Coordinates of C-alpha atoms and ligand atoms in Angstrom, one line a residue:
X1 CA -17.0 -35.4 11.1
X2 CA -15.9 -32.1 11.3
X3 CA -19.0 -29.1 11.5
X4 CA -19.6 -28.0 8.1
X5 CA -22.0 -25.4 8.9
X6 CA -21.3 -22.1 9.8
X7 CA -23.1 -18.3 10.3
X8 CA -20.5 -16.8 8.7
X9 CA -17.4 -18.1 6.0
X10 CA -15.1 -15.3 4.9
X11 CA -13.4 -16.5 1.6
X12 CA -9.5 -15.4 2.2
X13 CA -7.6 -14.5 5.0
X14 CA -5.6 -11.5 4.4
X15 CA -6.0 -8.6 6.7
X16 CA -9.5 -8.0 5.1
X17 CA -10.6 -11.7 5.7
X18 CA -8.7 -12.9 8.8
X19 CA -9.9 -9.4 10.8
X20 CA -13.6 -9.8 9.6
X21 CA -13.2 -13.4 11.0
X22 CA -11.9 -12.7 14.6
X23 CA -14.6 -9.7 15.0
X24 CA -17.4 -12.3 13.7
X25 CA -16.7 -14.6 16.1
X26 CA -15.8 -12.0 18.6
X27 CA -19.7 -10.9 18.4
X28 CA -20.5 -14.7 19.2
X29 CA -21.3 -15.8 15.5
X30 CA -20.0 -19.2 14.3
X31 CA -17.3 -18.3 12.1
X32 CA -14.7 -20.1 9.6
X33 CA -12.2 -18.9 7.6
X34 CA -10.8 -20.3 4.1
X35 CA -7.4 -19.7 3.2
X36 CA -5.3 -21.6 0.0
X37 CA -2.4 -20.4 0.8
X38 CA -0.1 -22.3 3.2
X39 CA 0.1 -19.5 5.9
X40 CA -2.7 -16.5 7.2
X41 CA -2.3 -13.3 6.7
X42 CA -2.6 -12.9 2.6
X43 CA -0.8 -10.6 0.3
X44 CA 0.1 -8.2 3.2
X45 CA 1.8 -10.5 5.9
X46 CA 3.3 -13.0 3.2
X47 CA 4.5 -11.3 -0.2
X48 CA 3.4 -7.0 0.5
X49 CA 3.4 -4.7 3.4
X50 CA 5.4 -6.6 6.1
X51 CA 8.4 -8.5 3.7
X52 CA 8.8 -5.2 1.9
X53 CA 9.4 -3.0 5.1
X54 CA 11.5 -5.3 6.5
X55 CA 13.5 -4.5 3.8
X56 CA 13.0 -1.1 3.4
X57 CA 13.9 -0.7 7.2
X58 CA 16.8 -3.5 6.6
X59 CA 18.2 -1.2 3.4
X60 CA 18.1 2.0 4.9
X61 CA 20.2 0.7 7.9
X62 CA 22.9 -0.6 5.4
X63 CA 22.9 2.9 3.3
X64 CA 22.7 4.7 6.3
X65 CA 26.5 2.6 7.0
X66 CA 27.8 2.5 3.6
X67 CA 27.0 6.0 2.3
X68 CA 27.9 8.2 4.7
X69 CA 24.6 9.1 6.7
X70 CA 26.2 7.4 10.0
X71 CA 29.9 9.4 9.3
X72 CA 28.0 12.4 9.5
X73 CA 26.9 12.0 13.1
X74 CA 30.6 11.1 13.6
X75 CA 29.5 7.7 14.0
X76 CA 32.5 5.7 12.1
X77 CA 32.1 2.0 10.5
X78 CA 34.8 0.3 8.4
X79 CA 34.6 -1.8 6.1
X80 CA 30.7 -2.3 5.6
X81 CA 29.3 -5.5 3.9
X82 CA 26.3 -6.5 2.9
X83 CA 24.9 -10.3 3.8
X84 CA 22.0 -10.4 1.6
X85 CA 21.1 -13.8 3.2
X86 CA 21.0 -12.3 6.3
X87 CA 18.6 -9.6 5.4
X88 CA 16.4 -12.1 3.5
X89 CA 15.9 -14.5 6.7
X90 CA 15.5 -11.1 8.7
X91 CA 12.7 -10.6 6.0
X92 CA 11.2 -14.4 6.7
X93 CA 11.7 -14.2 10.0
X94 CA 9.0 -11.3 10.2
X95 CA 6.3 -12.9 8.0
X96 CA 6.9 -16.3 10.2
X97 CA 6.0 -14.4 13.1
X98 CA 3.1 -12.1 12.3
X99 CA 1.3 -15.2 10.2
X100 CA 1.7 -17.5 12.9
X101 CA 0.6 -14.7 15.5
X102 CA -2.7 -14.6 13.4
X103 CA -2.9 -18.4 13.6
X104 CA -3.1 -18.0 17.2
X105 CA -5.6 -15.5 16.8
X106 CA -7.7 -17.5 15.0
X107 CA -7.4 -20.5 17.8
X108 CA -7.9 -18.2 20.5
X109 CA -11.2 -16.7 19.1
X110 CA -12.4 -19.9 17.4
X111 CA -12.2 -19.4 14.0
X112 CA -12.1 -22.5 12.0
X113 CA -9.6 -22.1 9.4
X114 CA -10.7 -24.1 6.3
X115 CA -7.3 -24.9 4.5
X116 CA -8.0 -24.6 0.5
X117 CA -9.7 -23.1 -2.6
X118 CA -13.2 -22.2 -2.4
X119 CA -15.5 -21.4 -4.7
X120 CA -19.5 -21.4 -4.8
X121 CA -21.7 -23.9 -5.7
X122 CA -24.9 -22.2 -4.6
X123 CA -25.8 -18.7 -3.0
X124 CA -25.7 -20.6 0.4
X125 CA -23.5 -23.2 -0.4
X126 CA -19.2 -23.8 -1.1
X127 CA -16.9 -25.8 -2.0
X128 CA -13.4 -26.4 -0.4
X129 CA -11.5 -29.3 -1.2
X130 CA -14.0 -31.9 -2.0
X131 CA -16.5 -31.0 0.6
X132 CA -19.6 -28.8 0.7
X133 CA -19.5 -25.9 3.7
X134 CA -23.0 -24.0 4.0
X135 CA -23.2 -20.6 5.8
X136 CA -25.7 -18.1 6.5
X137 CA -23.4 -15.1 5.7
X138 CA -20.0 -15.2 3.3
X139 CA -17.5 -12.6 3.1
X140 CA -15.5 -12.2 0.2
X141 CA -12.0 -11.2 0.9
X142 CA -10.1 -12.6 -1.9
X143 CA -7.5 -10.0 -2.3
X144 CA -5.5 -8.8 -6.0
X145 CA -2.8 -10.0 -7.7
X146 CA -0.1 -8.1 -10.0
X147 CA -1.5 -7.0 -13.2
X148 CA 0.4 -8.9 -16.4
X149 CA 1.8 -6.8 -19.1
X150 CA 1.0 -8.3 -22.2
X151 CA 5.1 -8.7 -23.7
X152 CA 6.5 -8.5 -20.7
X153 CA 6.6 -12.4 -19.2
X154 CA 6.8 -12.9 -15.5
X155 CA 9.7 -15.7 -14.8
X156 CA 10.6 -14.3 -11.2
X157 CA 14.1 -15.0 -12.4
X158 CA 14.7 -11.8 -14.4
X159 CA 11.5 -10.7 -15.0
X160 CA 9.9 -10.2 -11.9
X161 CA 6.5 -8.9 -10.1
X162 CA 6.5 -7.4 -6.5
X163 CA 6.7 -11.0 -5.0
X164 CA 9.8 -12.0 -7.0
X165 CA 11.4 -8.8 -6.0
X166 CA 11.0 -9.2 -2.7
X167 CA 13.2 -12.2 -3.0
X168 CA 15.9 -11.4 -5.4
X169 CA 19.4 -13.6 -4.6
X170 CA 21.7 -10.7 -5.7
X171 CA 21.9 -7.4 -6.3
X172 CA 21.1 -6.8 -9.5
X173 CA 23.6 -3.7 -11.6
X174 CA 20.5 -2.3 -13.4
X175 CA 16.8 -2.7 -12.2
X176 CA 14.6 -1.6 -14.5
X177 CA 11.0 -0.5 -12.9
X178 CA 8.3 -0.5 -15.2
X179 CA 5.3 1.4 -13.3
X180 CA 6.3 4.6 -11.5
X181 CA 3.5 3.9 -8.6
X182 CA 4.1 2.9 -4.7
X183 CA 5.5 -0.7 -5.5
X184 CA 8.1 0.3 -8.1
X185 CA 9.3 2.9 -5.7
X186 CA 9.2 1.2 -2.3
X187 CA 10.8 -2.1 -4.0
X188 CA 13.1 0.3 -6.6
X189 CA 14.4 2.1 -3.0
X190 CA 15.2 -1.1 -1.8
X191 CA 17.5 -2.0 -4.2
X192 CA 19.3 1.0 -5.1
X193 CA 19.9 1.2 -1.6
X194 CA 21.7 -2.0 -1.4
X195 CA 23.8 -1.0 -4.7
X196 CA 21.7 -1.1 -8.0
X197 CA 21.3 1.5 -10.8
X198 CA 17.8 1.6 -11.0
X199 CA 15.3 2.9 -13.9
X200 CA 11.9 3.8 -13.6
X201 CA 9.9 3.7 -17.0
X202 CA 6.1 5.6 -16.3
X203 CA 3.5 5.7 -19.2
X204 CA 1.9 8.1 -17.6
X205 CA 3.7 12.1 -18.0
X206 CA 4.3 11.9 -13.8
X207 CA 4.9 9.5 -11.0
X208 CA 2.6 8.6 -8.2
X209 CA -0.9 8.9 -9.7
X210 CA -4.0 9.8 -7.4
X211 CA -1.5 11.7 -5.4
X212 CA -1.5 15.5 -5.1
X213 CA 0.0 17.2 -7.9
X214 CA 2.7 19.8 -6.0
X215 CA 3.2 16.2 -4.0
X216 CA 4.1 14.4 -7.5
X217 CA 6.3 17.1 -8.4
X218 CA 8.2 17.2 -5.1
X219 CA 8.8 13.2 -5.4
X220 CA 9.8 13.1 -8.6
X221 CA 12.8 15.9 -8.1
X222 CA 13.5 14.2 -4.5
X223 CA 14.1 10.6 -6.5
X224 CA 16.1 12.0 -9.3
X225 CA 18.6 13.1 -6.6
X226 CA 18.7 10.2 -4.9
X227 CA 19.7 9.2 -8.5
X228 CA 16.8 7.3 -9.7
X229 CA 16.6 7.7 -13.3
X230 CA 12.8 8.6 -13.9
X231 CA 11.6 8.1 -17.6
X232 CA 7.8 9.2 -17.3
X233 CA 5.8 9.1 -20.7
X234 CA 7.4 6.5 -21.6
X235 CA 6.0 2.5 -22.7
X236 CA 7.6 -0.7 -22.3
X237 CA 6.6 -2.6 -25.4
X238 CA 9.0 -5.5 -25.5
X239 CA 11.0 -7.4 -22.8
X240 CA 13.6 -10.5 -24.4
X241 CA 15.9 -12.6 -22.5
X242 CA 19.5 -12.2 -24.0
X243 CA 22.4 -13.6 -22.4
X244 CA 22.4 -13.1 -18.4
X245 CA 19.9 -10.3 -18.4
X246 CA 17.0 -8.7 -20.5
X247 CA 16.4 -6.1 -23.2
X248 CA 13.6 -4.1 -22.7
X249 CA 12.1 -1.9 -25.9
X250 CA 10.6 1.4 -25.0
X251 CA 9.0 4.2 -26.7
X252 CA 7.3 7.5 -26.4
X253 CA 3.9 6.7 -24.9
X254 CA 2.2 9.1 -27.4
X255 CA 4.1 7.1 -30.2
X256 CA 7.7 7.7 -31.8
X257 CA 10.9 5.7 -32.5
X258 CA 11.3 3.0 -30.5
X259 CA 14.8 2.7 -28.5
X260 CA 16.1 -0.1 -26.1
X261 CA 17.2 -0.1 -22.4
X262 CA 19.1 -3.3 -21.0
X263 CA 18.8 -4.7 -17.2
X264 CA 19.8 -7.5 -15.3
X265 CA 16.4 -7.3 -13.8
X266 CA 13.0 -5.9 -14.9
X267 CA 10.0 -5.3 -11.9
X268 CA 6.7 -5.3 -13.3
X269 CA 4.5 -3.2 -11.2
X270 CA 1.6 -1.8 -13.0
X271 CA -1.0 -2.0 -10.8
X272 CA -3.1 -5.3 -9.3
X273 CA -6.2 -6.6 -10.2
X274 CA -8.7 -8.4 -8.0
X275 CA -9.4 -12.1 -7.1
X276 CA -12.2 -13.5 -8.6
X277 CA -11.0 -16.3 -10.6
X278 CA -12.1 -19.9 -10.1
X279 CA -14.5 -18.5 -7.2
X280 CA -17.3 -19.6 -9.4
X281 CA -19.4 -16.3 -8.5
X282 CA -21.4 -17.3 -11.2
X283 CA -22.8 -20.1 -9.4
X284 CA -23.6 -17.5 -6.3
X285 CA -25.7 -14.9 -8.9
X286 CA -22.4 -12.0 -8.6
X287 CA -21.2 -10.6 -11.3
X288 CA -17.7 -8.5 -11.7
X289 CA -18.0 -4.9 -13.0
X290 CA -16.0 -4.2 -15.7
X291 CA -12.7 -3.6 -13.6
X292 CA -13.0 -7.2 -12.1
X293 CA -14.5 -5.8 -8.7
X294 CA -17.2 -7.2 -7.1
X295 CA -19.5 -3.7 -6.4
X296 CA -20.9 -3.6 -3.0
X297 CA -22.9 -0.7 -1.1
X298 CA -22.0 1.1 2.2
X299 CA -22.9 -2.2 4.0
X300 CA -20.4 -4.3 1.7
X301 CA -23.9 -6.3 0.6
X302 CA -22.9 -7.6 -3.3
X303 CA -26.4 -7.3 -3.9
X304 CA -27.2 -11.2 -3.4
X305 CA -28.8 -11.6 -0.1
X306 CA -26.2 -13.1 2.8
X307 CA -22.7 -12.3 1.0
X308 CA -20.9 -9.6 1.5
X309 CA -17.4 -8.5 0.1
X310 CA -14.3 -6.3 1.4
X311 CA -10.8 -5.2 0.6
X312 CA -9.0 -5.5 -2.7
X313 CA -11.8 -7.4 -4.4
X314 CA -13.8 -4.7 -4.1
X315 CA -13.5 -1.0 -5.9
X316 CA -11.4 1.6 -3.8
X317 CA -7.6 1.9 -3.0
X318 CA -6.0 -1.4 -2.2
X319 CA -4.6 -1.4 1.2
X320 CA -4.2 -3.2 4.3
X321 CA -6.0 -0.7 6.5
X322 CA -8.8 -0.2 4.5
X323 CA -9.7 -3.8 3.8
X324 CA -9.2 -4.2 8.2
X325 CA -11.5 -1.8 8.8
X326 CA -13.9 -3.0 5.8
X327 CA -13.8 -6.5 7.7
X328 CA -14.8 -5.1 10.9
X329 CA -17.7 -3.3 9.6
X330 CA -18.8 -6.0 7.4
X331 CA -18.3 -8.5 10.5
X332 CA -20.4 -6.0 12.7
X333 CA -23.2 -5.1 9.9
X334 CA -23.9 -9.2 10.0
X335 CA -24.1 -9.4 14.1
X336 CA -26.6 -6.8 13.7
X337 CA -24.3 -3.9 14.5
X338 CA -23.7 -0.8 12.7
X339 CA -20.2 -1.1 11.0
X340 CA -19.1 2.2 8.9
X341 CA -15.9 2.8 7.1
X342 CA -15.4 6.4 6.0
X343 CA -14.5 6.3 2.7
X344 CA -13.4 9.9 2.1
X345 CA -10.5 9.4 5.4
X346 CA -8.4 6.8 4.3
X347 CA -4.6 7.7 4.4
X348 CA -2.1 6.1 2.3
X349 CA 1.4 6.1 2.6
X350 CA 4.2 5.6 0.1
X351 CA 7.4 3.7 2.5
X352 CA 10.0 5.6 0.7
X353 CA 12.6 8.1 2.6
X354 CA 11.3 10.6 2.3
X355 CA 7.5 8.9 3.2
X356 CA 5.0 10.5 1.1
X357 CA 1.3 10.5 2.8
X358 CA -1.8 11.5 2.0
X359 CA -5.0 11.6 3.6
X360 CA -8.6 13.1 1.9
X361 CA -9.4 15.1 -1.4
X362 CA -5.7 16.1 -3.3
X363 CA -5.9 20.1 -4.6
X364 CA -6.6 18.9 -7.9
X365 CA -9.3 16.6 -6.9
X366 CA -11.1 19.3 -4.8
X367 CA -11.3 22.0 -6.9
X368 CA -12.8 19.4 -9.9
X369 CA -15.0 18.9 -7.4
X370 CA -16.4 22.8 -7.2
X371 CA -14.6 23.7 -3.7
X372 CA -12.7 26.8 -3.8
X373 CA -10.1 26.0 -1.6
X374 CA -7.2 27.8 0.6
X375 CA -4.2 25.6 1.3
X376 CA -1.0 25.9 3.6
X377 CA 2.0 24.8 2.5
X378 CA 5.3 24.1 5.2
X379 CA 8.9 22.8 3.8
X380 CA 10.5 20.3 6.7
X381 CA 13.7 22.3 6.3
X382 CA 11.9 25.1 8.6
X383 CA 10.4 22.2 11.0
X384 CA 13.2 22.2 13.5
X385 CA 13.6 18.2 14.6
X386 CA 13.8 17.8 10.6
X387 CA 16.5 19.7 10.2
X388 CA 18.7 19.2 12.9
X389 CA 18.0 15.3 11.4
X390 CA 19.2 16.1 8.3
X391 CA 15.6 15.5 7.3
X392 CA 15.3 18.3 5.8
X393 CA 13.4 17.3 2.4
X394 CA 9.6 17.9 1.9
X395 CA 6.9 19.7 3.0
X396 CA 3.2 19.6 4.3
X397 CA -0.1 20.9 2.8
X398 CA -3.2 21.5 3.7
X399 CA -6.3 21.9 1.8
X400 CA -9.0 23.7 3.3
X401 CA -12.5 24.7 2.2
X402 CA -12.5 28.6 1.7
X403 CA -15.7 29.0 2.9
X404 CA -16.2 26.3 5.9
X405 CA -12.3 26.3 6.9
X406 CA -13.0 22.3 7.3
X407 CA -9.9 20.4 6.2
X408 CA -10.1 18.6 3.0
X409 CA -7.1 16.8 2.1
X410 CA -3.4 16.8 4.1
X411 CA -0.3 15.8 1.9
X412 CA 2.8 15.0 3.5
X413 CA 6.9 14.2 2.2
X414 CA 8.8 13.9 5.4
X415 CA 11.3 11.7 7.1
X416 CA 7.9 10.0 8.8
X417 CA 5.1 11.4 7.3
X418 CA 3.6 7.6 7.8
X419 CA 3.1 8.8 11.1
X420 CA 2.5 11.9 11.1
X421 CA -0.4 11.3 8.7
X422 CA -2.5 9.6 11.2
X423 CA -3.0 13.0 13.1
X424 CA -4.7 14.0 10.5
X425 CA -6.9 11.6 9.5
X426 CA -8.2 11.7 12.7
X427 CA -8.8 15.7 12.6
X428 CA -10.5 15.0 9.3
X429 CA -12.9 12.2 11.2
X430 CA -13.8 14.6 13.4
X431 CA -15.1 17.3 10.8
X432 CA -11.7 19.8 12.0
X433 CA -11.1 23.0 10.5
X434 CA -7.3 24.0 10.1
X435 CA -7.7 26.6 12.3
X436 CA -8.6 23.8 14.8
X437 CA -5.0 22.2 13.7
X438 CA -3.2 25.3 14.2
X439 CA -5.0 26.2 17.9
X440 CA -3.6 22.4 19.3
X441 CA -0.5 22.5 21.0
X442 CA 2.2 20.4 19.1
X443 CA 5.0 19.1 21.5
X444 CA 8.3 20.5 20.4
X445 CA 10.6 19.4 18.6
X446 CA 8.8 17.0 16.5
X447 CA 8.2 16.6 12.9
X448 CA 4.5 16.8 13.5
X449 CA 4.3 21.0 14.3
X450 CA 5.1 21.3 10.9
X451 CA 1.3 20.3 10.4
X452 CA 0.6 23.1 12.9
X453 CA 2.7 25.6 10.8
X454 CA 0.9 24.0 7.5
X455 CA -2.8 24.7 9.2
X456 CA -1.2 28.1 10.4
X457 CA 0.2 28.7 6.5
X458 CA -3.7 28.1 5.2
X459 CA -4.7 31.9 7.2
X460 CA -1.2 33.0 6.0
X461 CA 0.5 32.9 9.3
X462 CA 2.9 30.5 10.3
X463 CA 5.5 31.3 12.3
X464 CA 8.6 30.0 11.3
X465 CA 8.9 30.9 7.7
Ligands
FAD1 P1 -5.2 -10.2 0.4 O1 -4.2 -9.7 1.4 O2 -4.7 -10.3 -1.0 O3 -5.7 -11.6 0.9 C1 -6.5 -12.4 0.1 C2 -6.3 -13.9 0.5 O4 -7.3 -14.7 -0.1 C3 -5.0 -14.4 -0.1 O5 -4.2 -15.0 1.0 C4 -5.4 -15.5 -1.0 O6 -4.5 -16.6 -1.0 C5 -6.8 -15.9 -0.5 N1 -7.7 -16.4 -1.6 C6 -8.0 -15.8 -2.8 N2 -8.9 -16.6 -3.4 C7 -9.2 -17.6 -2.6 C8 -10.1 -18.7 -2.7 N3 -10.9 -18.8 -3.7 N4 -10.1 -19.6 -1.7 C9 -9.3 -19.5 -0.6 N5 -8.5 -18.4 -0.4 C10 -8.4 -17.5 -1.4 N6 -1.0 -2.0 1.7 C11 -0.8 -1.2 2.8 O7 -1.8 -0.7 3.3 N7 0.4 -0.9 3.3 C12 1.6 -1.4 2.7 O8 2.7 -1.0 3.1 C13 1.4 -2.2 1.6 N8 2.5 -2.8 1.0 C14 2.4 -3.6 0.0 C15 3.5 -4.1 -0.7 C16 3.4 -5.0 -1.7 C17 4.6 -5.6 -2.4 C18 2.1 -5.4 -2.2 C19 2.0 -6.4 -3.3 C20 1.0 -4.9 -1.6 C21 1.1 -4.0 -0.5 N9 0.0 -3.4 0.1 C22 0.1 -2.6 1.1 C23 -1.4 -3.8 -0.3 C24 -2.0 -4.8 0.6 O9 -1.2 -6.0 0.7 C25 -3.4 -5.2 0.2 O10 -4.2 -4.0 0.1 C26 -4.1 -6.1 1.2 O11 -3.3 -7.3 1.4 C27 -5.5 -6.4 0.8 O12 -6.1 -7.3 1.7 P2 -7.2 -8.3 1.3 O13 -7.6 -9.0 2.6 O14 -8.3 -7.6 0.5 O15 -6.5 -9.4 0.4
NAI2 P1 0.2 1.6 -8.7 O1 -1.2 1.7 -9.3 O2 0.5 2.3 -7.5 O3 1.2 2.1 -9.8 C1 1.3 1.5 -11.1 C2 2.0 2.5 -12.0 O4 2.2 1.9 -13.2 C3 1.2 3.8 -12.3 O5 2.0 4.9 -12.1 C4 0.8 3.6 -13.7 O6 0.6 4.8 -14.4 C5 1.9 2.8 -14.3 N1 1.7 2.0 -15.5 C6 0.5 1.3 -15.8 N2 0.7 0.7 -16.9 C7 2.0 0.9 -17.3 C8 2.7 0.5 -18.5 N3 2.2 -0.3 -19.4 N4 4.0 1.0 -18.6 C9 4.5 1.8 -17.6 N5 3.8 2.3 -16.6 C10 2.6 1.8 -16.4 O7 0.4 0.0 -8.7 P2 1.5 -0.8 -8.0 O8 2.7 0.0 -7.7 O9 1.7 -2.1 -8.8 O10 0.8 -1.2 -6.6 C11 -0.4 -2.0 -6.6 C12 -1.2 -1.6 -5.4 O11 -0.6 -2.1 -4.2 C13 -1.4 -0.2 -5.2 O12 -2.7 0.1 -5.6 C14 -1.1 0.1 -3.8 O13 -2.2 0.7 -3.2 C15 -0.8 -1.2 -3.2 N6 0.5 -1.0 -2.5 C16 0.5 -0.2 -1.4 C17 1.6 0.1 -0.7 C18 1.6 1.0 0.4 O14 0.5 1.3 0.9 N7 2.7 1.5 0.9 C19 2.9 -0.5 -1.1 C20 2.8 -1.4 -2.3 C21 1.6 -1.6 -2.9

């Protein structure tokens, strides 16, 4: 009979669970993983972060044909057509390979993947599938799903959530958004891009929440050219079915007549909530805070002796990076390591073209906070690679503290802020001031000086504006 006793059983195996796995047994503990799903890899490699890039890389190549951006290089195409087959089995072909590379990953480090549900029957005890697995250490790593609106049923026909967007069979004419956050905008690029009208209905008076203010300004202008129609303040409070497509009733979020918007399709993509469903916590002596998350301290101990939790289960922003390094720390604190995840350095980035990034404390933030501040502020349409691109909209900013000089916060909307973020999160790990930033050489031309001339900009002296 197969072993059934482990010293450590992480419980999901997304990139919180499947990375605290491989570093557990890495460290030499006896480690199993549980997964229900039919593939590794979770929300990000199955239904999030790798399906929708491929499709966001897949989309931008076609509108780079079809509208013109290739013509302007004096690069000619005739007669472009879109195979939306093709770029869906483009889009399987990428999840095939990175779950099945963690697959290997597991064999090769000797985690047991337990196939199936599991929930607790004691603190030291679960179940998967009928039979009883015992470990000294669990690690909760169950992940989110999409949070309902109540309304507004999910068919994944015509009304769909992130997943059922990700695998739309035609182009829809008009894709209504509801939720003006980083799904409605990646997924809404993607499909405008490949030909739909798409609105963007916001209850809150701005898109992009948590995200610097002069940021959520900039991105909301930058969309509305690329001819989003953005309808912040504004509440979905009915969707029907009528004919082929739906009807969606909307109304002044502070209250007011009510009108009605028709689409073929309708994304809902509010927000997610976490896992904790049929996991029987109970039974383990966790409770949920009010938001669904299990609470856990800097060690990622839930407060019951020998289980631990990570990622989207747990309170903090929900993404792939932060739930990896969570999982390695949580991995190492149980070896009898020191695992640390620096909460206050964890950069998110929005896939749109522009990207919008973000790393640390936004202006708004900071100053709530009692900092005075000094920022720099530098459009890409003085950063020279940008605009010999044709890259040319956005800018970087950088928050400083007045008094220290340390760098707070860096906010970027260029071409690839994604990348260019990581430079600074990596000054901000090591405690730099911006004057630090601005004294280390940039190689020319890139994208990147323009977070030289930003650092430069927070003394009042950049160069090239
Ligand atoms: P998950 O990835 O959700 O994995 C949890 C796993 O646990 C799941 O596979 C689930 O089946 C399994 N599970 C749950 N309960 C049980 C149980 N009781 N028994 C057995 N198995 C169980 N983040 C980024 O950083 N960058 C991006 O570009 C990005 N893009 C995204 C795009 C979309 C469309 C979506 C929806 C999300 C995106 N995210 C992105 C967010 C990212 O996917 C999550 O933050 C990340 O997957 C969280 O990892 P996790 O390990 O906590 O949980
Ligand atoms: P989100 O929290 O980013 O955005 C949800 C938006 O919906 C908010 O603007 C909110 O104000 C709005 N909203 C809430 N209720 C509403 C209502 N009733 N009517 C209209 N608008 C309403 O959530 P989203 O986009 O669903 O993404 C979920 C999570 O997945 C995010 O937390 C994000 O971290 C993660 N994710 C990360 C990505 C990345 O890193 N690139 C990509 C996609 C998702």
């Amino acid at each position: 009979m197969a072993d059934t006793n482990f010293d450590v059983i992480v419980i999901g195996a997304g990139p919180g669970g499947y990375v605290a796995a491989i570093r557990a047994a890495q460290l030499g503990l006896k480690t199993a993983c549980v997964e229900s799903r039919e593939t590794l890899g979770g929300t990000c490699l199955n239904v999030g972060c790798i399906p929708s890039k491929a499709l966001l890389h897949a989309s931008e190549l076609y509108e780079e044909a079809a509208h013109g951006t290739l013509a302007k290089w004096g690069v000619k195409t005739s007669k472009v057509e879109l195979d939306l087959g093709v770029m869906h089995e483009a889009r399987l072909e990428s999840i095939k390979g990175l779950t099945q590379g963690v697959a290997f990953l597991f064999k090769k480090n000797k985690v047991e993947w337990l196939k199936g549900h599991a929930k607790f029957t004691s603190k030291t005890t679960i179940d998967v599938g009928g039979t009883s697995y015992t470990a000294k250490n669990f690690i909760i790593a169950t992940g989110s799903s999409v949070t309902p609106l109540p309304g507004v049923e999910i068919d994944q026909a015509r009304i769909v959530d992130s997943t059922g967007a990700l695998e739309l069979a035609k182009v829809p004419d008009h894709l209504v958004v509801i939720g003006g956050g980083v799904i409605g905008l990646e997924l809404g690029s993607v499909w405008k891009r490949l030909g739909a009208k798409v609105t963007v209905v916001e209850f809150l008076d701005q898109i992009l929440p948590g995200m610097d203010g002069d940021v959520r300004k900039e991105a909301n202008k930058i969309f509305r050219k690329q001819g989003f129609e953005i309808r912040t303040s504004t509440k979905v409070t009915k969707a029907e079915k009528k004919g082929k497509g739906v009807v969606l009733t909307v109304e002044p979020a502070a209250g007011g007549a009510a009108e009605t918007i028709e689409a073929d399709a309708v994304l809902v993509s509010i927000g997610r909530k976490p896992n904790t469903e049929g996991l029987d916590l109970d039974k383990a002596g966790i409770q949920v805070n009010t938001r669904g998350q299990i609470e856990v301290d800097h060690g990622f101990r839930t407060g019951v002796a020998g289980i631990y939790a990570i990622g989207d289960v747990t309170p903090g922003p929900m993404l792939a990076h932060k739930a990896e390094d969570e999982g390695i720390a949580a991995a190492e604190i149980i070896a009898g390591q020191v695992g640390i995840v620096n909460h206050d350095v964890i950069p998110s980035v929005v896939y749109t073209f522009p990207e919008i990034a973000g790393v640390g404390k936004t202006e708004e933030d900071a100053r709530a906070e009692g900092y005075e501040v000094k920022t720099g502020k530098f459009p890409m349409l003085a950063n020279s690679r940008a605009k010999t691109n044709k890259e040319a909209d956005g800018f970087v900013k950088v928050i400083a503290d007045a008094k220290s000089d340390r760098v707070l916060g860096v906010w970027i909307i260029a071409s690839v802020a994604g990348t260019m973020i990581a430079q600074a999160a990596q000054a901000m790990e090591f405690g730099a001031t911006s004057e630090d930033i601005a004294y280390t050489c940039h190689a020319h031309p890139t994208h990147s000086e323009a977070v030289k001339e930003a650092a430069m900009a927070v003394r009042g002296l950049p160069i090239h504006i």
